[in-house]
Amino acid sequence: MIEGMQLDFDTCYQALQAHDARFDGVFFVAVKSTKIYCRPICPVKVPMSKNCTFYSTAAAAEQAGYRPCLRCRPELAPGNAKVDAVGRLASIVAQHIEDGALTEGSVATLAEELGISERHLRRVIQSEYGVSPLELAQTSRLLQAKRLLTDTNLPITEVAFISGFSSVRRFNSVFHDTYNLSPSQLRKGRRQAAPDQDFVEYTLGYRPPFAWKSILQFLALRTAGGAELIDEDRYIRTVSTPKGKGWIEVFLTDPTKAAAANLVGINPKQTSSKSKRPAKHPKSKEYSVTVRISLSLARSMLPILRNVRQLFDLDANPAVIAKHLGLLAEPRPGLRVPGAFDNFELIVRAILGQQVSVKGATTLMTRYVTEYGEKVETPFAGLSRITPSAARIATVEPADLATKIGIPLKRAETIVAVAKSVANRTLVLDQITDAQVVIDKLQETPGIGPWTAQYVAMRALRWPDAFPHGDLGLRKAMKETNSVKLLAASESWRPWRAYAAMHLWHSLPAAAQGG
């Protein structure tokens, strides 16, 4: 549990209504009418507030006489307790599997990389997801294949191998057994891709409202020149994965085309191999963004889509958050907290932003990418570099970094030190790790203080209650010169203080904003 999270009743109930996974393991809700306690992500209907009691641990709820929910299984919630570690480890393993760890490697190899036994790895996946690691990997491959079959003109043979199947025969057999139709049947009636189309197109849903222009404005002021650009209402960037290099493009989906774009989600129970009529889909307005991924990155589809969801905060529930923030959120409905597509890239940007303006930090970031970023070809003018990896910067001499970018030597030493920690995984910048653990670890590095650590937690770790109270822009927006008093004033915004920070920044002219 993150110690900074206070179990104030109203705060917890707001988080419960949002079903936000970022609070999973932070608190538990016990329901008086059923004598059952749940995780905040439990899919059942939110109980009335008068029936709720909140506890910081599962043990405390059980000691009070409540039984664990059989649907959300509180024993699997992420947290610090030994029993809670099962859910956290399962999430880590699943993320590696989604990224293709079992396409070329084995379960034993993955277990060795994670420092656990193969038996324990199998046990936690079975406990959390009800399937084996290989079955989880197969589902991931099939979902990727469905998208490629629907949204590209790639030959079925190529789709099979890109998706991680060892043979076309095996692919056809597994596909038919799972979805009750063949790959060629799925392609009938699909939305045709252009013959020369060099990208795959997907849609990702969100809850309205969505302040799309505001999030693009925020990102435009902080682009890594050469690796990112904002072109009118589109976000474009280069991407490097172990399986390829290329580009992505993100923009709001045209509502009139949304239904057709989402036909990839076929329900095998609704479609039979004998039926020639496609399954019916409910007529409802679609709210989504479109993501175009270059074909060179097709094998990295799932981690890329996950990173896009994080970058644009697509899982947020803006109505719940705005209700809690009240008057602060009224002028900017649907404002999100921009995440990070690349967490190491974000922390470098945060370090470069220490004690300089937003514009100044962006200039330094562009120099950094130009000097150390790998070249890549894209169809977009000005987009020709990939932001350097932690492994690359870990080999750079701080003095060289300081000279080429134009920053103090101490700051360059901080960047290289963090790069080494990320490269050797003594510092893990992901949402699975407890945010407070990462915040503490960051502040152990010379040159990183509370502002940088909170900013990283806010954007890279996606912690919704992070609040960089030392930020000059926040103090200006609140007309409060004392950062301690600003922190005290932020208590009423828990557990959505990161969103409050965004609203405060956006209340200022662009040049005066923080971050």
Short mmCIF file of C-alpha atoms in Angstrom, two decimals:
data_model
loop_
_atom_site.label_atom_id
_atom_site.label_comp_id
_atom_site.label_asym_id
_atom_site.label_seq_id
_atom_site.Cartn_x
_atom_site.Cartn_y
_atom_site.Cartn_z
CA MET A 1 0.00 0.00 0.00
CA ILE A 2 1.17 3.52 -0.69
CA GLU A 3 1.53 5.28 2.61
CA GLY A 4 0.55 8.64 1.13
CA MET A 5 -2.97 7.33 0.45
CA GLN A 6 -5.23 8.23 3.39
CA LEU A 7 -8.33 6.10 3.99
CA ASP A 8 -10.71 9.02 4.01
CA PHE A 9 -14.22 7.65 3.35
CA ASP A 10 -15.19 10.07 0.57
CA THR A 11 -11.83 9.63 -1.14
CA CYS A 12 -12.10 5.84 -1.17
CA TYR A 13 -15.72 5.84 -2.32
CA GLN A 14 -14.85 8.09 -5.25
CA ALA A 15 -12.08 5.67 -6.27
CA LEU A 16 -14.44 2.72 -5.85
CA GLN A 17 -17.02 4.31 -8.18
CA ALA A 18 -14.32 4.70 -10.84
CA HIS A 19 -13.30 1.00 -10.68
CA ASP A 20 -9.80 2.33 -11.31
CA ALA A 21 -7.18 -0.45 -11.33
CA ARG A 22 -4.54 1.97 -10.06
CA PHE A 23 -6.14 1.75 -6.60
CA ASP A 24 -6.13 -2.03 -6.58
CA GLY A 25 -4.31 -3.14 -3.42
CA VAL A 26 -4.35 0.36 -1.93
CA PHE A 27 -7.59 -0.29 -0.02
CA PHE A 28 -10.42 -2.82 0.29
CA VAL A 29 -14.15 -2.18 0.63
CA ALA A 30 -16.25 -4.19 3.06
CA VAL A 31 -20.01 -4.31 2.42
CA LYS A 32 -22.22 -4.53 5.51
CA SER A 33 -25.25 -5.91 3.70
CA THR A 34 -23.37 -8.94 2.34
CA LYS A 35 -20.55 -9.29 4.91
CA ILE A 36 -18.12 -9.56 1.97
CA TYR A 37 -15.05 -7.44 1.23
CA CYS A 38 -13.77 -6.66 -2.27
CA ARG A 39 -11.05 -4.96 -4.28
CA PRO A 40 -11.95 -1.54 -5.78
CA ILE A 41 -11.89 -3.14 -9.26
CA CYS A 42 -14.60 -5.71 -8.44
CA PRO A 43 -17.03 -5.92 -11.41
CA VAL A 44 -20.16 -6.08 -9.25
CA LYS A 45 -22.45 -3.06 -8.87
CA VAL A 46 -21.02 -0.41 -6.56
CA PRO A 47 -22.76 -0.73 -3.17
CA MET A 48 -24.50 2.18 -1.51
CA SER A 49 -22.15 4.34 0.51
CA LYS A 50 -24.03 3.65 3.74
CA ASN A 51 -23.08 -0.04 3.46
CA CYS A 52 -19.35 0.53 2.87
CA THR A 53 -16.39 0.41 5.22
CA PHE A 54 -12.84 0.79 3.93
CA TYR A 55 -9.75 -1.06 5.16
CA SER A 56 -6.11 -0.66 4.21
CA THR A 57 -5.45 -4.42 4.26
CA ALA A 58 -7.34 -7.61 3.58
CA ALA A 59 -6.35 -8.86 7.03
CA ALA A 60 -8.05 -5.92 8.69
CA ALA A 61 -11.28 -6.62 6.79
CA GLU A 62 -11.23 -10.29 7.76
CA GLN A 63 -10.53 -9.44 11.39
CA ALA A 64 -13.68 -7.30 11.31
CA GLY A 65 -15.68 -10.37 10.26
CA TYR A 66 -15.89 -10.01 6.48
CA ARG A 67 -15.40 -12.82 3.94
CA PRO A 68 -13.32 -12.36 0.74
CA CYS A 69 -15.23 -11.90 -2.53
CA LEU A 70 -15.10 -14.94 -4.80
CA ARG A 71 -15.25 -12.84 -7.96
CA CYS A 72 -12.48 -10.26 -7.51
CA ARG A 73 -10.42 -12.46 -5.11
CA PRO A 74 -8.84 -9.96 -2.69
CA GLU A 75 -5.96 -12.35 -2.01
CA LEU A 76 -4.63 -11.54 -5.49
CA ALA A 77 -4.59 -7.76 -5.12
CA PRO A 78 -1.17 -6.15 -5.67
CA GLY A 79 0.52 -4.86 -2.55
CA ASN A 80 3.39 -5.33 -0.14
CA ALA A 81 2.16 -8.36 1.78
CA LYS A 82 3.53 -11.76 0.77
CA VAL A 83 0.10 -13.07 -0.20
CA ASP A 84 -0.50 -9.99 -2.37
CA ALA A 85 2.70 -10.58 -4.35
CA VAL A 86 0.96 -13.30 -6.39
CA GLY A 87 -1.19 -10.80 -8.29
CA ARG A 88 1.74 -8.44 -8.89
CA LEU A 89 3.99 -11.24 -10.18
CA ALA A 90 1.21 -12.59 -12.41
CA SER A 91 0.86 -9.13 -13.99
CA ILE A 92 4.60 -8.96 -14.66
CA VAL A 93 4.62 -12.41 -16.25
CA ALA A 94 1.54 -11.62 -18.36
CA GLN A 95 3.16 -8.43 -19.61
CA HIS A 96 6.23 -10.37 -20.76
CA ILE A 97 4.03 -12.98 -22.43
CA GLU A 98 2.06 -10.26 -24.24
CA ASP A 99 5.35 -8.83 -25.45
CA GLY A 100 6.12 -12.23 -27.04
CA ALA A 101 8.41 -13.86 -24.49
CA LEU A 102 7.03 -17.33 -25.28
CA THR A 103 7.04 -16.93 -29.06
CA GLU A 104 10.72 -17.76 -29.34
CA GLY A 105 11.58 -18.61 -25.72
CA SER A 106 10.29 -21.15 -23.22
CA VAL A 107 8.47 -20.92 -19.90
CA ALA A 108 11.67 -22.06 -18.19
CA THR A 109 13.69 -19.27 -19.84
CA LEU A 110 11.12 -16.64 -18.84
CA ALA A 111 11.13 -17.91 -15.25
CA GLU A 112 14.93 -17.71 -15.16
CA GLU A 113 14.87 -14.11 -16.47
CA LEU A 114 12.41 -13.13 -13.73
CA GLY A 115 14.40 -14.91 -11.02
CA ILE A 116 11.68 -17.41 -10.03
CA SER A 117 11.16 -21.14 -10.49
CA GLU A 118 9.24 -22.44 -13.49
CA ARG A 119 6.80 -24.18 -11.16
CA HIS A 120 6.05 -20.93 -9.30
CA LEU A 121 5.56 -19.05 -12.57
CA ARG A 122 3.02 -21.61 -13.78
CA ARG A 123 1.23 -21.54 -10.41
CA VAL A 124 0.75 -17.77 -10.27
CA ILE A 125 -0.53 -17.57 -13.86
CA GLN A 126 -2.99 -20.40 -13.25
CA SER A 127 -4.13 -18.77 -10.00
CA GLU A 128 -4.64 -15.29 -11.50
CA TYR A 129 -5.92 -16.08 -15.00
CA GLY A 130 -7.18 -19.66 -14.81
CA VAL A 131 -4.99 -20.77 -17.72
CA SER A 132 -1.44 -21.95 -18.29
CA PRO A 133 1.31 -19.59 -19.53
CA LEU A 134 1.18 -21.24 -22.96
CA GLU A 135 -2.59 -20.81 -23.15
CA LEU A 136 -2.22 -17.15 -22.24
CA ALA A 137 0.41 -16.74 -24.97
CA GLN A 138 -1.87 -18.48 -27.49
CA THR A 139 -4.71 -16.05 -26.73
CA SER A 140 -2.34 -13.15 -27.29
CA ARG A 141 -1.25 -14.59 -30.66
CA LEU A 142 -4.84 -15.17 -31.78
CA LEU A 143 -5.92 -11.64 -30.90
CA GLN A 144 -3.03 -10.23 -32.90
CA ALA A 145 -3.86 -12.50 -35.82
CA LYS A 146 -7.52 -11.36 -35.80
CA ARG A 147 -6.47 -7.73 -36.10
CA LEU A 148 -4.00 -8.42 -38.90
CA LEU A 149 -6.55 -10.52 -40.82
CA THR A 150 -9.17 -7.79 -40.50
CA ASP A 151 -7.14 -4.64 -40.98
CA THR A 152 -4.37 -5.56 -43.46
CA ASN A 153 -3.88 -7.24 -46.82
CA LEU A 154 -1.03 -9.37 -45.50
CA PRO A 155 -1.16 -12.96 -46.79
CA ILE A 156 -2.57 -15.43 -44.25
CA THR A 157 0.78 -17.23 -44.23
CA GLU A 158 2.57 -14.04 -43.17
CA VAL A 159 -0.11 -13.27 -40.56
CA ALA A 160 0.47 -16.69 -39.03
CA PHE A 161 4.21 -16.20 -38.64
CA ILE A 162 4.00 -12.55 -37.52
CA SER A 163 1.55 -13.63 -34.80
CA GLY A 164 4.00 -16.22 -33.49
CA PHE A 165 2.66 -19.50 -34.89
CA SER A 166 5.25 -22.04 -36.03
CA SER A 167 3.23 -23.24 -39.04
CA VAL A 168 0.20 -22.24 -41.11
CA ARG A 169 -1.39 -25.61 -40.42
CA ARG A 170 -1.13 -25.09 -36.68
CA PHE A 171 -2.48 -21.53 -37.04
CA ASN A 172 -5.53 -22.66 -39.04
CA SER A 173 -6.29 -25.45 -36.58
CA VAL A 174 -6.04 -23.30 -33.42
CA PHE A 175 -7.97 -20.44 -35.02
CA HIS A 176 -10.86 -22.69 -36.07
CA ASP A 177 -10.98 -24.51 -32.73
CA THR A 178 -11.14 -21.22 -30.82
CA TYR A 179 -13.38 -19.04 -32.98
CA ASN A 180 -15.35 -21.68 -34.91
CA LEU A 181 -14.36 -20.21 -38.28
CA SER A 182 -11.27 -20.21 -40.44
CA PRO A 183 -8.92 -17.25 -41.02
CA SER A 184 -10.20 -16.92 -44.60
CA GLN A 185 -13.83 -16.83 -43.38
CA LEU A 186 -12.97 -14.01 -40.98
CA ARG A 187 -11.65 -11.97 -43.91
CA LYS A 188 -14.94 -12.13 -45.82
CA GLY A 189 -16.82 -8.86 -45.55
CA ARG A 190 -13.95 -7.12 -43.77
CA ARG A 191 -12.99 -3.49 -44.24
CA GLN A 192 -10.52 -3.61 -47.13
CA ALA A 193 -7.13 -2.06 -46.58
CA ALA A 194 -5.56 -0.07 -49.42
CA PRO A 195 -3.30 -2.25 -51.62
CA ASP A 196 -0.20 -0.19 -50.83
CA GLN A 197 -1.06 0.50 -47.18
CA ASP A 198 2.12 0.34 -45.09
CA PHE A 199 0.44 0.34 -41.69
CA VAL A 200 -2.03 -1.57 -39.53
CA GLU A 201 -4.93 0.41 -38.08
CA TYR A 202 -6.66 -0.19 -34.72
CA THR A 203 -9.10 1.64 -32.50
CA LEU A 204 -8.93 2.04 -28.71
CA GLY A 205 -12.00 3.08 -26.76
CA TYR A 206 -12.32 5.72 -24.06
CA ARG A 207 -14.99 7.19 -21.77
CA PRO A 208 -16.17 10.66 -22.86
CA PRO A 209 -15.60 13.52 -22.51
CA PHE A 210 -12.07 13.69 -23.84
CA ALA A 211 -10.13 16.98 -24.03
CA TRP A 212 -8.14 15.79 -27.04
CA LYS A 213 -6.82 19.21 -28.07
CA SER A 214 -5.65 19.92 -24.52
CA ILE A 215 -3.64 16.72 -24.28
CA LEU A 216 -2.08 17.38 -27.69
CA GLN A 217 -1.23 20.92 -26.59
CA PHE A 218 0.49 19.57 -23.49
CA LEU A 219 2.48 17.02 -25.50
CA ALA A 220 3.33 19.51 -28.26
CA LEU A 221 5.11 21.75 -25.77
CA ARG A 222 7.17 18.77 -24.59
CA THR A 223 8.00 16.84 -27.75
CA ALA A 224 11.32 15.09 -28.19
CA GLY A 225 12.30 16.76 -31.47
CA GLY A 226 13.17 14.25 -34.18
CA ALA A 227 11.32 11.44 -32.39
CA GLU A 228 7.88 13.01 -31.81
CA LEU A 229 5.69 15.55 -33.56
CA ILE A 230 2.19 16.94 -33.41
CA ASP A 231 0.73 17.42 -36.90
CA GLU A 232 -2.54 19.33 -36.62
CA ASP A 233 -4.76 16.96 -34.59
CA ARG A 234 -2.44 13.94 -34.77
CA TYR A 235 0.31 12.59 -32.54
CA ILE A 236 3.14 10.85 -34.40
CA ARG A 237 6.32 9.27 -33.05
CA THR A 238 9.06 6.75 -33.80
CA VAL A 239 9.11 3.46 -31.95
CA SER A 240 11.79 0.83 -31.35
CA THR A 241 11.07 -2.65 -30.01
CA PRO A 242 13.14 -5.86 -29.91
CA LYS A 243 11.15 -6.98 -32.96
CA GLY A 244 11.39 -3.93 -35.17
CA LYS A 245 11.57 -0.18 -35.66
CA GLY A 246 9.01 2.12 -37.20
CA TRP A 247 6.36 4.71 -36.41
CA ILE A 248 2.88 5.16 -34.96
CA GLU A 249 0.19 7.77 -35.58
CA VAL A 250 -2.71 8.50 -33.19
CA PHE A 251 -5.83 10.59 -33.85
CA LEU A 252 -9.49 10.76 -32.86
CA THR A 253 -11.63 8.22 -34.67
CA ASP A 254 -14.29 9.50 -37.06
CA PRO A 255 -17.55 8.47 -35.31
CA THR A 256 -19.14 7.46 -38.64
CA LYS A 257 -16.37 4.92 -39.23
CA ALA A 258 -15.97 3.68 -35.66
CA ALA A 259 -18.41 0.79 -35.92
CA ALA A 260 -16.74 -0.63 -39.01
CA ALA A 261 -13.30 -0.22 -37.45
CA ASN A 262 -14.32 -2.25 -34.42
CA LEU A 263 -15.75 -5.29 -36.24
CA VAL A 264 -12.55 -7.12 -35.35
CA GLY A 265 -14.16 -7.98 -31.99
CA ILE A 266 -16.08 -11.01 -33.25
CA ASN A 267 -17.76 -13.17 -30.65
CA PRO A 268 -17.21 -16.84 -31.54
CA LYS A 269 -20.56 -17.71 -29.94
CA GLN A 270 -22.37 -15.42 -32.39
CA THR A 271 -20.70 -16.66 -35.59
CA SER A 272 -20.72 -20.19 -36.91
CA SER A 273 -18.75 -21.70 -39.75
CA LYS A 274 -22.07 -22.43 -41.53
CA SER A 275 -23.44 -18.92 -41.29
CA LYS A 276 -22.77 -16.43 -44.08
CA ARG A 277 -24.31 -13.55 -42.21
CA PRO A 278 -21.95 -11.53 -39.97
CA ALA A 279 -22.77 -11.20 -36.28
CA LYS A 280 -24.92 -8.21 -35.43
CA HIS A 281 -23.44 -5.45 -33.34
CA PRO A 282 -25.46 -3.12 -31.13
CA LYS A 283 -26.01 0.35 -32.52
CA SER A 284 -24.26 2.66 -30.09
CA LYS A 285 -22.01 5.64 -30.48
CA GLU A 286 -18.35 4.66 -30.45
CA TYR A 287 -15.79 6.79 -28.61
CA SER A 288 -12.29 5.82 -29.66
CA VAL A 289 -8.93 6.92 -30.97
CA THR A 290 -7.37 5.41 -34.07
CA VAL A 291 -3.83 4.06 -33.89
CA ARG A 292 -1.83 3.42 -37.04
CA ILE A 293 1.24 1.23 -36.59
CA SER A 294 3.78 0.75 -39.37
CA LEU A 295 3.95 -2.82 -40.70
CA SER A 296 7.54 -3.03 -39.51
CA LEU A 297 6.14 -3.04 -35.95
CA ALA A 298 3.32 -5.55 -36.53
CA ARG A 299 4.91 -8.12 -34.22
CA SER A 300 4.92 -5.59 -31.37
CA MET A 301 1.25 -4.64 -31.62
CA LEU A 302 0.11 -5.45 -28.08
CA PRO A 303 2.81 -3.59 -26.10
CA ILE A 304 2.49 -0.61 -28.46
CA LEU A 305 -1.28 -0.41 -27.95
CA ARG A 306 -0.79 -0.69 -24.19
CA ASN A 307 1.68 2.21 -24.28
CA VAL A 308 -0.74 4.33 -26.32
CA ARG A 309 -3.48 3.72 -23.73
CA GLN A 310 -1.07 4.91 -21.03
CA LEU A 311 0.12 7.94 -22.99
CA PHE A 312 -3.41 9.24 -23.59
CA ASP A 313 -4.88 8.05 -20.27
CA LEU A 314 -7.65 6.19 -22.11
CA ASP A 315 -8.69 4.18 -19.05
CA ALA A 316 -9.64 7.23 -16.98
CA ASN A 317 -13.22 7.82 -15.84
CA PRO A 318 -13.45 11.62 -16.33
CA ALA A 319 -17.01 11.98 -15.01
CA VAL A 320 -16.11 10.53 -11.61
CA ILE A 321 -12.87 12.51 -11.40
CA ALA A 322 -14.53 15.81 -12.41
CA LYS A 323 -17.30 15.33 -9.85
CA HIS A 324 -14.71 14.96 -7.10
CA LEU A 325 -12.58 17.92 -8.23
CA GLY A 326 -15.65 20.15 -8.51
CA LEU A 327 -15.14 23.75 -9.65
CA LEU A 328 -11.48 23.13 -10.51
CA ALA A 329 -12.45 20.74 -13.33
CA GLU A 330 -15.49 22.59 -14.72
CA PRO A 331 -13.66 24.76 -17.30
CA ARG A 332 -11.83 21.77 -18.83
CA PRO A 333 -14.14 18.73 -19.13
CA GLY A 334 -12.40 15.50 -20.05
CA LEU A 335 -8.88 16.68 -19.21
CA ARG A 336 -6.51 13.70 -18.87
CA VAL A 337 -3.09 13.15 -17.32
CA PRO A 338 -0.70 12.41 -20.21
CA GLY A 339 1.30 9.30 -19.44
CA ALA A 340 4.51 8.15 -21.08
CA PHE A 341 5.00 6.00 -24.15
CA ASP A 342 8.57 5.30 -23.05
CA ASN A 343 9.17 5.55 -19.30
CA PHE A 344 12.94 6.05 -19.52
CA GLU A 345 12.42 8.79 -22.08
CA LEU A 346 10.01 10.48 -19.66
CA ILE A 347 12.40 10.41 -16.71
CA VAL A 348 15.18 11.93 -18.84
CA ARG A 349 12.75 14.68 -19.87
CA ALA A 350 11.89 15.27 -16.20
CA ILE A 351 15.56 15.58 -15.21
CA LEU A 352 16.26 17.96 -18.09
CA GLY A 353 13.27 20.01 -16.94
CA GLN A 354 14.71 20.70 -13.50
CA GLN A 355 14.96 24.45 -12.83
CA VAL A 356 14.37 25.42 -16.47
CA SER A 357 11.29 26.48 -18.44
CA VAL A 358 9.16 23.99 -20.39
CA LYS A 359 10.49 25.47 -23.64
CA GLY A 360 14.08 25.23 -22.40
CA ALA A 361 13.66 21.58 -21.40
CA THR A 362 12.19 20.77 -24.83
CA THR A 363 15.22 22.33 -26.52
CA LEU A 364 17.54 20.20 -24.38
CA MET A 365 15.49 17.07 -25.12
CA THR A 366 15.76 17.68 -28.86
CA ARG A 367 19.56 18.00 -28.59
CA TYR A 368 19.65 14.78 -26.57
CA VAL A 369 17.68 12.85 -29.23
CA THR A 370 19.72 14.35 -32.07
CA GLU A 371 23.06 13.44 -30.47
CA TYR A 372 22.27 9.96 -29.17
CA GLY A 373 19.15 8.77 -30.98
CA GLU A 374 19.39 6.07 -33.63
CA LYS A 375 18.35 7.06 -37.17
CA VAL A 376 15.19 5.56 -38.67
CA GLU A 377 13.29 6.15 -41.91
CA THR A 378 9.67 7.34 -41.72
CA PRO A 379 7.25 8.96 -44.19
CA PHE A 380 7.01 12.05 -41.97
CA ALA A 381 9.23 15.09 -42.41
CA GLY A 382 11.29 15.80 -39.30
CA LEU A 383 10.68 12.37 -37.78
CA SER A 384 13.96 10.51 -38.17
CA ARG A 385 15.32 9.53 -34.75
CA ILE A 386 14.48 7.03 -32.03
CA THR A 387 14.90 8.20 -28.46
CA PRO A 388 17.96 6.52 -26.87
CA SER A 389 17.44 3.47 -24.69
CA ALA A 390 18.66 3.23 -21.10
CA ALA A 391 21.25 0.68 -22.23
CA ARG A 392 22.64 3.18 -24.75
CA ILE A 393 22.89 6.11 -22.30
CA ALA A 394 24.38 3.86 -19.60
CA THR A 395 27.53 3.64 -21.77
CA VAL A 396 27.88 7.42 -22.23
CA GLU A 397 30.42 9.46 -20.27
CA PRO A 398 28.62 12.15 -18.21
CA ALA A 399 31.11 14.80 -19.36
CA ASP A 400 30.33 13.98 -23.00
CA LEU A 401 26.58 14.18 -22.33
CA ALA A 402 26.95 17.50 -20.51
CA THR A 403 29.00 19.06 -23.31
CA LYS A 404 26.87 17.90 -26.25
CA ILE A 405 23.52 18.81 -24.71
CA GLY A 406 24.61 21.87 -22.78
CA ILE A 407 23.69 20.90 -19.22
CA PRO A 408 25.60 20.96 -15.91
CA LEU A 409 27.86 17.96 -15.28
CA LYS A 410 25.91 17.01 -12.15
CA ARG A 411 22.70 16.75 -14.15
CA ALA A 412 24.42 14.61 -16.77
CA GLU A 413 25.71 12.34 -14.01
CA THR A 414 22.14 11.96 -12.73
CA ILE A 415 20.87 10.92 -16.18
CA VAL A 416 23.64 8.35 -16.65
CA ALA A 417 23.13 6.98 -13.14
CA VAL A 418 19.40 6.50 -13.75
CA ALA A 419 20.15 4.91 -17.14
CA LYS A 420 22.40 2.36 -15.47
CA SER A 421 19.77 1.60 -12.81
CA VAL A 422 17.06 1.09 -15.45
CA ALA A 423 19.35 -0.96 -17.70
CA ASN A 424 20.33 -3.37 -14.92
CA ARG A 425 16.73 -3.35 -13.57
CA THR A 426 17.59 -2.14 -10.08
CA LEU A 427 15.08 0.59 -10.94
CA VAL A 428 11.88 -0.67 -12.59
CA LEU A 429 9.72 2.08 -14.07
CA ASP A 430 6.36 0.41 -14.58
CA GLN A 431 2.88 0.50 -13.09
CA ILE A 432 3.22 -2.95 -11.57
CA THR A 433 5.82 -1.74 -9.10
CA ASP A 434 4.53 0.05 -5.99
CA ALA A 435 4.70 3.77 -6.78
CA GLN A 436 6.08 4.70 -3.36
CA VAL A 437 8.90 2.17 -3.77
CA VAL A 438 9.88 3.80 -7.08
CA ILE A 439 9.55 7.32 -5.63
CA ASP A 440 11.87 6.39 -2.75
CA LYS A 441 14.32 4.66 -5.10
CA LEU A 442 14.46 7.66 -7.40
CA GLN A 443 15.20 10.04 -4.55
CA GLU A 444 18.17 7.89 -3.52
CA THR A 445 19.84 9.03 -6.77
CA PRO A 446 21.85 12.25 -6.37
CA GLY A 447 20.16 15.01 -8.33
CA ILE A 448 16.59 13.70 -8.03
CA GLY A 449 14.31 15.34 -5.49
CA PRO A 450 10.61 15.19 -4.64
CA TRP A 451 9.49 17.21 -7.69
CA THR A 452 11.12 14.88 -10.22
CA ALA A 453 10.05 11.74 -8.35
CA GLN A 454 6.41 12.88 -8.11
CA TYR A 455 6.36 13.96 -11.76
CA VAL A 456 7.63 10.53 -12.82
CA ALA A 457 5.04 8.84 -10.60
CA MET A 458 2.34 11.04 -12.11
CA ARG A 459 3.15 10.30 -15.75
CA ALA A 460 5.33 7.17 -16.04
CA LEU A 461 3.82 5.16 -13.18
CA ARG A 462 0.29 6.50 -13.83
CA TRP A 463 -0.25 7.09 -10.09
CA PRO A 464 -3.41 9.27 -9.97
CA ASP A 465 -2.63 10.76 -6.55
CA ALA A 466 0.89 11.96 -7.35
CA PHE A 467 1.35 15.67 -6.74
CA PRO A 468 4.61 17.57 -7.44
CA HIS A 469 3.84 20.25 -4.86
CA GLY A 470 7.22 21.95 -5.30
CA ASP A 471 6.33 22.94 -8.86
CA LEU A 472 6.48 26.69 -9.53
CA GLY A 473 3.54 26.53 -11.94
CA LEU A 474 1.29 24.90 -9.35
CA ARG A 475 2.22 27.56 -6.80
CA LYS A 476 1.39 30.28 -9.31
CA ALA A 477 -1.95 28.71 -10.17
CA MET A 478 -2.87 28.42 -6.47
CA LYS A 479 -1.36 31.83 -5.60
CA GLU A 480 0.55 30.09 -2.83
CA THR A 481 4.30 30.66 -2.38
CA ASN A 482 4.70 28.02 0.31
CA SER A 483 4.91 24.49 -1.12
CA VAL A 484 4.06 22.90 2.25
CA LYS A 485 0.81 24.87 2.41
CA LEU A 486 0.11 23.90 -1.21
CA LEU A 487 0.52 20.24 -0.29
CA ALA A 488 -1.89 20.66 2.62
CA ALA A 489 -4.42 22.38 0.34
CA SER A 490 -4.26 19.44 -2.09
CA GLU A 491 -5.70 17.01 0.48
CA SER A 492 -9.26 17.72 -0.66
CA TRP A 493 -8.41 16.48 -4.17
CA ARG A 494 -7.34 13.00 -3.08
CA PRO A 495 -7.22 10.48 -4.71
CA TRP A 496 -7.09 12.46 -7.99
CA ARG A 497 -4.34 14.99 -7.22
CA ALA A 498 -2.49 14.26 -10.48
CA TYR A 499 -5.61 15.39 -12.36
CA ALA A 500 -5.87 18.45 -10.13
CA ALA A 501 -2.27 19.30 -11.07
CA MET A 502 -3.17 19.10 -14.76
CA HIS A 503 -6.14 21.42 -14.29
CA LEU A 504 -3.99 23.89 -12.37
CA TRP A 505 -1.30 23.87 -15.07
CA HIS A 506 -3.87 24.37 -17.83
CA SER A 507 -5.30 27.36 -15.98
CA LEU A 508 -2.01 29.18 -16.71
CA PRO A 509 -0.56 30.49 -19.98
CA ALA A 510 1.45 27.78 -21.76
CA ALA A 511 4.77 29.46 -20.98
CA ALA A 512 4.05 29.40 -17.24
CA GLN A 513 2.95 25.77 -17.00
CA GLY A 514 5.02 23.23 -15.11
CA GLY A 515 6.15 19.76 -16.13
#
